[in-house]
């Protein structure tokens, strides 16, 4: 699901080589599973987490188009930022130069879905994040009472995200890693599409 489109990097460093790692910020409420996502990608296994007080960061080469065994890959520089309420004002300093955002949502936590929606809309409305692609990860889909994708799309009001914000909603289970590579593949495609559009716009000027 998605509406499918930094280049802050591109505008600051027009000669940025294509192998440069993409700057990706992982956001979401506390306990959504952000750190589990990061370490699942990094170590290819489940790592027990503790609440993140500052941030965790990892550079990871991710296979594209078909997951493991695929010949195409991209380097992602992930920033996993603490999601507790008192830490959320810091998100902005991490997203300033982001090529893409990963917004992790706990699919079981229907009580805090409104809060997740508010934070997602707040961060995507910031002037500096206009047009930055967002991968919304509907995490913990392994749990029996997880909400469906359609329910999450509606509760998070994804259709009301800024028109310029490309997004994709990806079901996932970070514990076993299901859906993560597929989601990052979509995020990579949205970033590539946006870069191409920005390049074409620049040429026309
Ligand atoms: P955060 O970094 O967003 O705050 P964490 O969240 O990665 O620390 O994860 C919070 C809790 O959710 C952890 O459990 C973690 O194991 C669990 N979790 C993460 N992803 C999944 C998932 O896909 N399915 C299920 N069932 N649980 C998940 P604890 O027990 O350590 O609090
Ligand atoms: Mg964490």
XYZ file of N, CA and C and ligand atoms in Angstrom:
648
model
N 0.844 -1.198 0.000
C 0.000 0.000 0.000
C 0.874 1.240 0.000
N 0.505 2.247 -0.758
C 1.304 3.459 -0.736
C 0.885 4.412 -1.836
N 1.479 5.586 -1.851
C 1.166 6.533 -2.922
C 2.348 6.675 -3.864
N 3.313 5.814 -3.581
C 4.509 5.664 -4.365
C 5.068 6.948 -4.992
N 6.669 8.298 -4.549
C 7.651 9.253 -5.181
C 9.051 9.302 -4.452
N 17.243 12.895 -0.245
C 17.258 14.167 0.301
C 17.921 14.898 -0.692
N 16.036 15.260 -1.301
C 17.342 15.293 -1.748
C 18.058 16.562 -1.308
N 18.093 16.634 0.026
C 18.899 17.676 0.657
C 20.346 17.386 0.281
N 20.715 16.103 0.329
C 22.074 15.717 -0.042
C 22.368 16.172 -1.453
N 21.445 15.849 -2.342
C 21.640 16.139 -3.756
C 21.832 17.630 -3.978
N 21.023 18.449 -3.238
C 21.150 19.880 -3.471
C 22.410 20.432 -2.822
N 22.815 19.824 -1.682
C 24.018 20.318 -1.027
C 25.271 19.843 -1.742
N 25.247 18.565 -2.158
C 26.411 17.971 -2.815
C 25.957 17.368 -4.140
N 25.851 18.185 -5.187
C 25.310 17.673 -6.445
C 26.125 16.533 -7.029
N 27.403 16.397 -6.626
C 28.233 15.341 -7.205
C 28.288 14.107 -6.319
N 27.357 14.004 -5.381
C 27.358 12.874 -4.455
C 27.353 11.555 -5.219
N 28.346 10.690 -4.973
C 28.360 9.423 -5.712
C 27.171 8.546 -5.336
N 26.728 7.742 -6.294
C 25.509 6.972 -6.062
C 25.697 5.889 -4.997
N 26.984 5.516 -4.707
C 27.179 4.478 -3.691
C 27.159 5.040 -2.269
N 27.005 6.351 -2.155
C 26.904 6.978 -0.834
C 25.727 6.367 -0.077
N 25.937 6.031 1.205
C 24.852 5.417 1.983
C 23.697 6.399 2.136
N 22.492 5.871 2.025
C 21.301 6.711 2.209
C 21.086 6.959 3.698
N 20.743 8.182 4.036
C 20.534 8.565 5.437
C 19.059 8.301 5.781
N 18.847 7.287 6.604
C 17.481 6.868 6.926
C 17.247 6.976 8.433
N 16.179 7.651 8.824
C 15.883 7.811 10.247
C 14.693 6.926 10.614
N 14.896 6.103 11.661
C 13.835 5.195 12.118
C 13.118 5.859 13.299
N 11.836 6.148 13.107
C 11.059 6.835 14.139
C 9.831 6.017 14.519
N 9.137 6.465 15.544
C 7.921 5.784 15.992
C 7.845 5.870 17.505
N 6.683 5.547 18.059
C 6.514 5.610 19.515
C 7.442 4.604 20.189
N 7.715 4.807 21.458
C 8.493 3.857 22.245
C 7.796 2.492 22.204
N 8.580 1.449 22.151
C 8.087 0.054 22.166
C 7.489 -0.420 20.833
N 7.558 0.410 19.802
C 6.991 0.004 18.504
C 7.816 -1.113 17.868
N 9.135 -1.154 18.217
C 10.008 -2.184 17.659
C 11.123 -1.620 16.797
N 11.436 -0.336 16.944
C 12.454 0.319 16.092
C 13.836 -0.329 16.242
N 14.254 -0.532 17.494
C 15.596 -1.081 17.719
C 15.653 -2.546 17.282
N 14.533 -3.244 17.443
C 14.480 -4.642 16.981
C 14.643 -4.686 15.463
N 14.013 -3.748 14.775
C 14.152 -3.657 13.307
C 15.624 -3.452 12.952
N 16.253 -2.463 13.620
C 17.651 -2.121 13.297
C 18.578 -3.318 13.492
N 18.471 -3.991 14.637
C 19.406 -5.088 14.911
C 19.067 -6.358 14.136
N 17.804 -6.517 13.785
C 17.447 -7.648 12.915
C 18.152 -7.471 11.557
N 18.127 -6.229 11.049
C 18.776 -5.948 9.758
C 20.293 -6.083 9.878
N 20.829 -5.620 11.009
C 22.284 -5.595 11.184
C 22.872 -6.992 11.396
N 22.256 -7.767 12.275
C 22.849 -9.053 12.655
C 22.126 -10.261 12.070
N 21.001 -9.984 11.372
C 20.202 -11.062 10.808
C 19.751 -12.053 11.885
N 19.524 -11.535 13.068
C 18.962 -12.370 14.135
C 18.269 -11.465 15.148
N 17.427 -12.078 16.000
C 16.713 -11.289 17.002
C 17.682 -10.885 18.105
N 17.661 -9.602 18.450
C 18.495 -9.117 19.557
C 17.565 -8.500 20.582
N 17.718 -8.941 21.834
C 16.903 -8.390 22.921
C 17.260 -6.926 23.117
N 16.259 -6.065 23.206
C 16.540 -4.624 23.272
C 16.277 -4.065 24.670
N 16.844 -2.887 24.925
C 16.471 -2.112 26.119
C 15.973 -0.767 25.584
N 15.126 -0.057 26.365
C 14.625 1.227 25.846
C 15.767 2.142 25.425
N 15.603 2.744 24.231
C 16.655 3.600 23.670
C 16.550 5.004 24.274
N 17.618 5.428 24.945
C 17.583 6.769 25.570
C 18.127 7.831 24.620
N 19.119 7.487 23.845
C 19.677 8.432 22.871
C 19.334 7.930 21.479
N 20.325 7.326 20.834
C 20.089 6.769 19.499
C 21.030 5.601 19.275
N 20.687 4.773 18.310
C 21.581 3.714 17.821
C 21.787 3.982 16.346
N 22.989 3.720 15.867
C 23.217 3.952 14.442
C 24.036 2.810 13.847
N 23.688 2.428 12.629
C 24.377 1.331 11.940
C 24.365 1.606 10.446
N 25.496 1.278 9.789
C 25.536 1.309 8.323
C 25.334 -0.124 7.849
N 24.345 -0.350 7.030
C 24.020 -1.720 6.628
C 23.798 -1.786 5.117
N 24.409 -2.817 4.510
C 24.185 -3.063 3.082
C 22.965 -3.983 2.983
N 21.955 -3.532 2.286
C 20.701 -4.298 2.222
C 20.476 -4.796 0.795
N 20.207 -6.107 0.627
C 19.909 -6.608 -0.725
C 18.590 -6.033 -1.226
N 18.557 -5.722 -2.514
C 17.326 -5.168 -3.091
C 16.734 -6.156 -4.073
N 15.439 -6.034 -4.318
C 14.783 -6.838 -5.360
C 14.917 -8.327 -5.133
N 14.201 -8.824 -4.133
C 14.190 -10.274 -3.934
C 14.945 -10.741 -2.707
N 15.389 -9.820 -1.874
C 15.992 -10.187 -0.589
C 17.341 -10.847 -0.731
N 17.667 -11.710 0.257
C 18.969 -12.361 0.287
C 19.242 -13.127 -1.013
N 20.488 -13.060 -1.479
C 20.829 -13.772 -2.709
C 20.694 -12.874 -3.922
N 20.043 -11.724 -3.737
C 19.876 -10.795 -4.854
C 21.214 -10.121 -5.147
N 21.473 -9.767 -6.428
C 22.764 -9.172 -6.774
C 22.797 -7.674 -6.513
N 21.599 -7.050 -6.527
C 21.528 -5.602 -6.283
C 21.489 -5.342 -4.789
N 22.148 -4.263 -4.367
C 22.079 -3.917 -2.943
C 22.250 -2.405 -2.806
N 21.934 -1.906 -1.637
C 22.122 -0.476 -1.375
C 22.608 -0.318 0.055
N 23.416 0.722 0.275
C 23.907 0.986 1.629
C 22.992 1.980 2.311
N 22.559 1.600 3.487
C 21.695 2.469 4.280
C 22.427 2.839 5.564
N 22.396 4.111 5.909
C 22.928 4.529 7.211
C 21.713 4.843 8.075
N 21.408 3.909 8.990
C 20.202 4.036 9.806
C 20.480 4.768 11.109
N 19.539 5.601 11.496
C 19.565 6.269 12.797
C 18.279 5.877 13.515
N 18.407 5.116 14.596
C 17.251 4.674 15.388
C 17.185 5.577 16.613
N 16.161 6.419 16.655
C 16.093 7.454 17.675
C 15.044 7.105 18.724
N 15.367 7.362 19.996
C 14.437 7.065 21.097
C 13.056 7.651 20.830
N 12.009 6.872 21.174
C 10.641 7.302 20.849
C 9.820 7.786 22.031
N 10.447 7.835 23.237
C 9.669 8.311 24.385
C 9.293 9.775 24.164
N 8.161 10.155 24.766
C 7.604 11.494 24.510
C 8.648 12.605 24.708
N 9.428 12.485 25.792
C 10.389 13.561 26.081
C 11.539 13.607 25.065
N 11.720 12.518 24.315
C 12.808 12.487 23.319
C 12.344 12.936 21.924
N 11.017 12.980 21.728
C 10.508 13.247 20.368
C 10.896 14.615 19.803
N 11.039 15.648 20.654
C 11.479 16.934 20.088
C 12.843 16.839 19.396
N 13.610 15.783 19.735
C 14.938 15.625 19.114
C 14.857 15.044 17.703
N 13.733 14.439 17.352
C 13.615 13.768 16.057
C 14.024 14.699 14.917
N 13.607 15.939 15.052
C 13.814 16.909 13.983
C 15.287 17.078 13.617
N 16.156 17.001 14.630
C 17.578 17.202 14.317
C 18.146 16.008 13.542
N 17.508 14.848 13.654
C 17.984 13.676 12.901
C 17.406 13.657 11.489
N 16.183 14.173 11.328
C 15.520 14.065 10.017
C 15.954 15.169 9.053
N 16.684 16.161 9.564
C 17.019 17.335 8.728
C 17.631 16.949 7.373
N 18.534 15.983 7.366
C 19.190 15.612 6.099
C 18.762 14.227 5.630
N 17.577 13.802 6.028
C 17.190 12.423 5.720
C 16.833 12.226 4.260
N 17.248 11.081 3.728
C 16.814 10.682 2.386
C 15.467 9.977 2.483
N 15.225 9.341 3.624
C 13.969 8.615 3.810
C 13.704 8.388 5.285
N 12.430 8.153 5.618
C 12.060 7.865 7.004
C 11.447 6.472 7.070
N 11.723 5.776 8.183
C 11.040 4.519 8.473
C 10.244 4.789 9.745
N 8.915 4.721 9.653
C 8.088 5.004 10.829
C 7.474 3.684 11.287
N 7.937 3.199 12.459
C 7.520 1.874 12.941
C 6.310 2.024 13.868
N 5.292 1.205 13.603
C 4.070 1.266 14.406
C 3.782 -0.126 14.969
N 3.401 -0.187 16.246
C 2.993 -1.444 16.884
C 1.550 -1.726 16.448
N 1.360 -2.774 15.639
C 0.043 -3.059 15.058
C -0.979 -3.527 16.090
N -0.522 -3.783 17.312
C -1.437 -4.267 18.350
C -1.900 -3.122 19.248
N -1.127 -2.057 19.254
C -1.358 -0.968 20.201
C -2.405 0.009 19.661
N -3.670 -0.468 19.584
C -4.704 0.404 19.001
C -4.940 1.641 19.855
N -4.690 1.518 21.157
C -4.900 2.672 22.054
C -3.976 3.843 21.726
N -2.776 3.525 21.249
C -1.832 4.614 20.956
C -1.710 4.910 19.451
N -2.662 4.365 18.660
C -2.602 4.588 17.204
C -2.791 6.079 16.888
N -3.667 6.742 17.640
C -3.919 8.176 17.431
C -2.641 8.977 17.716
N -1.935 8.555 18.776
C -0.684 9.241 19.137
C 0.368 9.020 18.034
N 0.411 7.784 17.521
C 1.360 7.481 16.427
C 1.013 8.328 15.207
N -0.276 8.428 14.911
C -0.738 9.237 13.763
C -0.283 10.692 13.929
N -0.502 11.244 15.127
C -0.133 12.649 15.372
C 1.349 12.862 15.123
N 2.187 11.955 15.632
C 3.644 12.117 15.480
C 4.068 11.968 14.021
N 3.460 11.003 13.326
C 3.796 10.788 11.912
C 3.439 12.023 11.079
N 2.258 12.568 11.322
C 1.821 13.735 10.551
C 2.659 14.959 10.897
N 3.020 15.070 12.188
C 3.824 16.222 12.611
C 5.186 16.220 11.897
N 5.829 15.069 11.872
C 7.195 15.011 11.314
C 7.172 15.181 9.786
N 6.120 14.670 9.133
C 6.090 14.783 7.657
C 5.663 16.187 7.212
N 5.038 16.945 8.118
C 4.603 18.318 7.740
C 5.728 19.331 7.869
N 6.816 18.973 8.546
C 7.914 19.929 8.705
C 8.430 20.340 7.327
N 8.730 21.631 7.195
C 9.143 22.150 5.878
C 10.312 21.357 5.310
N 11.296 21.028 6.167
C 12.499 20.364 5.653
C 12.243 18.895 5.277
N 11.094 18.354 5.676
C 10.802 16.957 5.337
C 9.833 16.819 4.174
N 9.517 17.934 3.542
C 8.584 17.892 2.411
C 9.128 16.996 1.305
N 8.341 16.029 0.922
C 8.734 15.167 -0.193
C 9.619 13.989 0.196
N 10.033 13.929 1.466
C 10.902 12.819 1.892
C 10.045 11.541 2.007
N 10.422 10.464 1.295
C 9.621 9.239 1.322
C 9.573 8.583 2.706
N 8.410 7.990 3.005
C 8.211 7.358 4.312
C 7.783 5.906 4.136
N 8.532 5.019 4.792
C 8.115 3.623 4.872
C 7.440 3.444 6.232
N 6.135 3.175 6.210
C 5.416 2.942 7.474
C 5.410 1.433 7.707
N 6.054 1.001 8.800
C 6.154 -0.428 9.090
C 5.069 -0.817 10.091
N 4.115 -1.627 9.626
C 3.072 -2.154 10.523
C 3.681 -3.370 11.203
N 4.344 -3.118 12.330
C 5.137 -4.164 12.978
C 4.274 -5.051 13.900
N 4.858 -6.155 14.322
C 4.230 -7.128 15.252
C 3.005 -7.798 14.629
N 3.075 -8.009 13.306
C 1.966 -8.679 12.624
C 1.869 -10.154 13.008
N 2.861 -10.659 13.740
C 2.814 -12.052 14.205
C 1.805 -12.217 15.339
N 1.432 -11.129 15.978
C 0.540 -11.243 17.136
C -0.914 -11.374 16.670
N -1.629 -12.243 17.379
C -2.984 -12.635 16.980
C -3.931 -11.438 16.812
N -3.822 -10.483 17.737
C -4.768 -9.365 17.705
C -4.243 -8.128 16.958
N -3.307 -8.354 16.034
C -2.779 -7.197 15.292
C -3.851 -6.649 14.345
N -3.839 -5.338 14.148
C -4.803 -4.693 13.250
C -4.430 -5.028 11.801
N -5.428 -5.002 10.927
C -5.155 -5.268 9.514
C -4.518 -4.023 8.882
N -3.933 -4.211 7.702
C -3.315 -3.082 7.005
C -4.338 -1.984 6.704
N -5.542 -2.412 6.286
C -6.588 -1.426 5.948
C -6.961 -0.619 7.193
N -7.064 -1.295 8.328
C -7.396 -0.578 9.572
C -6.298 0.418 9.924
N -5.041 -0.038 9.751
C -3.922 0.848 10.107
C -3.837 2.036 9.169
N -4.079 1.783 7.890
C -4.040 2.886 6.921
C -5.061 3.954 7.290
N -6.239 3.476 7.715
C -7.280 4.428 8.062
C -6.991 5.112 9.412
N -6.572 4.346 10.418
C -6.320 4.945 11.742
C -5.135 5.915 11.723
N -4.173 5.653 10.852
C -3.013 6.554 10.760
C -3.271 7.676 9.741
N -4.441 7.640 9.123
C -4.842 8.648 8.117
C -3.738 8.862 7.081
N -3.245 7.763 6.524
C -2.126 7.871 5.578
C -2.515 8.646 4.317
N -3.785 8.551 3.945
C -4.240 9.275 2.748
C -4.171 10.792 2.957
N -4.093 11.196 4.235
C -4.034 12.644 4.526
C -2.620 13.160 4.758
N -1.632 12.321 4.512
C -0.247 12.813 4.614
C -0.055 13.869 3.524
N 0.917 14.777 3.655
C 1.106 15.797 2.625
C 1.182 15.161 1.234
N 0.566 15.811 0.268
C 0.482 15.253 -1.086
C 1.858 14.920 -1.655
N 2.875 15.701 -1.260
C 4.224 15.482 -1.814
C 4.951 14.326 -1.134
N 4.394 13.774 -0.078
C 5.092 12.715 0.671
C 4.758 11.329 0.118
N 5.733 10.672 -0.541
C 5.469 9.307 -0.994
C 5.524 8.378 0.223
N 4.626 7.416 0.282
C 4.648 6.503 1.430
C 4.280 5.096 0.987
N 4.698 4.162 1.820
C 4.337 2.759 1.594
C 4.090 2.121 2.952
N 2.994 1.384 3.057
C 2.664 0.700 4.317
C 3.047 -0.770 4.190
N 3.966 -1.217 5.057
C 4.530 -2.565 4.941
C 4.228 -3.404 6.185
N 3.513 -4.524 6.032
C 3.326 -5.411 7.184
C 4.654 -6.085 7.518
N 4.947 -6.247 8.813
C 6.252 -6.825 9.177
C 6.216 -7.488 10.540
N 7.200 -8.352 10.744
C 7.468 -8.906 12.065
C 8.978 -8.776 12.255
N 9.371 -7.768 13.034
C 10.805 -7.470 13.178
C 11.546 -8.592 13.878
N 10.841 -9.351 14.716
C 11.492 -10.432 15.461
C 12.097 -11.465 14.503
N 11.358 -11.823 13.470
C 11.917 -12.790 12.508
C 12.387 -12.108 11.223
N 12.141 -10.812 11.128
C 12.632 -10.040 9.983
C 11.695 -10.024 8.791
N 10.526 -10.645 8.942
C 9.612 -10.724 7.805
C 9.138 -9.337 7.365
N 9.196 -9.073 6.080
C 8.682 -7.810 5.523
C 9.707 -6.680 5.503
N 10.818 -6.822 6.218
C 11.748 -5.691 6.328
C 12.470 -5.404 5.008
N 13.014 -6.457 4.372
C 13.726 -6.229 3.105
C 12.767 -5.728 2.021
N 11.574 -6.305 2.032
C 10.563 -5.900 1.056
C 10.258 -4.400 1.233
N 10.090 -3.983 2.477
C 9.794 -2.579 2.765
C 10.936 -1.660 2.349
N 12.166 -2.085 2.624
C 13.318 -1.231 2.286
C 13.506 -1.131 0.775
N 13.133 -2.200 0.093
C 13.162 -2.194 -1.367
C 12.227 -1.088 -1.887
N 11.042 -1.016 -1.297
C 10.050 0.004 -1.691
C 10.577 1.392 -1.335
N 11.183 1.528 -0.165
C 11.708 2.831 0.262
C 12.806 3.285 -0.708
N 13.679 2.356 -1.064
C 14.771 2.666 -1.993
C 14.210 3.142 -3.339
N 13.177 2.451 -3.804
C 12.562 2.822 -5.098
C 11.945 4.219 -5.011
N 11.305 4.533 -3.880
C 10.692 5.869 -3.730
C 11.772 6.952 -3.701
N 12.902 6.656 -3.047
C 13.999 7.636 -2.969
C 14.593 7.852 -4.362
N 14.789 6.750 -5.097
C 15.365 6.843 -6.448
C 14.444 7.652 -7.363
N 13.149 7.408 -7.244
C 12.170 8.116 -8.075
C 12.201 9.614 -7.756
N 12.289 9.923 -6.478
C 12.313 11.334 -6.071
C 13.565 12.028 -6.600
N 14.700 11.336 -6.517
C 15.957 11.922 -7.019
C 15.855 12.225 -8.497
N 15.263 11.274 -9.228
C 15.127 11.437 -10.680
C 14.247 12.657 -10.976
N 13.119 12.753 -10.263
C 12.208 13.887 -10.471
C 12.921 15.205 -10.176
N 13.684 15.245 -9.065
C 14.385 16.479 -8.698
C 15.424 16.852 -9.751
N 16.107 15.812 -10.290
C 17.117 16.069 -11.327
C 16.467 16.658 -12.573
N 15.311 16.067 -12.953
C 14.612 16.548 -14.157
C 14.134 17.983 -13.958
N 13.639 18.270 -12.741
C 13.156 19.634 -12.461
C 14.302 20.631 -12.570
N 15.478 20.223 -12.077
C 16.652 21.081 -12.107
C 17.054 21.391 -13.546
N 17.007 20.354 -14.397
C 17.395 20.515 -15.814
C 16.483 21.505 -16.521
N 15.183 21.452 -16.181
C 14.198 22.315 -16.847
C 14.419 23.772 -16.506
N 14.986 24.041 -15.311
C 15.151 25.432 -14.873
C 16.205 26.178 -15.662
P 11.544 0.558 20.371
O 12.995 0.584 19.986
O 10.642 1.073 19.300
O 11.258 1.247 21.668
P 12.016 -2.258 20.801
O 11.096 -0.963 20.570
O 12.726 -2.632 19.555
O 12.839 -2.049 22.028
O 10.910 -3.372 21.053
C 9.915 -3.234 22.066
C 9.353 -4.612 22.388
O 8.627 -5.101 21.243
C 10.425 -5.673 22.686
O 9.877 -6.584 23.632
C 10.563 -6.405 21.358
O 11.040 -7.729 21.478
C 9.112 -6.397 20.892
N 8.979 -6.552 19.431
C 9.613 -5.862 18.461
N 9.225 -6.265 17.253
C 8.309 -7.251 17.437
C 7.537 -8.074 16.542
O 7.586 -7.989 15.323
N 6.675 -8.968 17.149
C 6.564 -9.091 18.500
N 5.721 -10.007 18.963
N 7.287 -8.336 19.361
C 8.146 -7.421 18.836
P 10.219 -6.524 25.217
O 9.496 -7.719 25.750
O 11.708 -6.628 25.317
O 9.674 -5.212 25.680
Mg 14.597 1.508 20.913
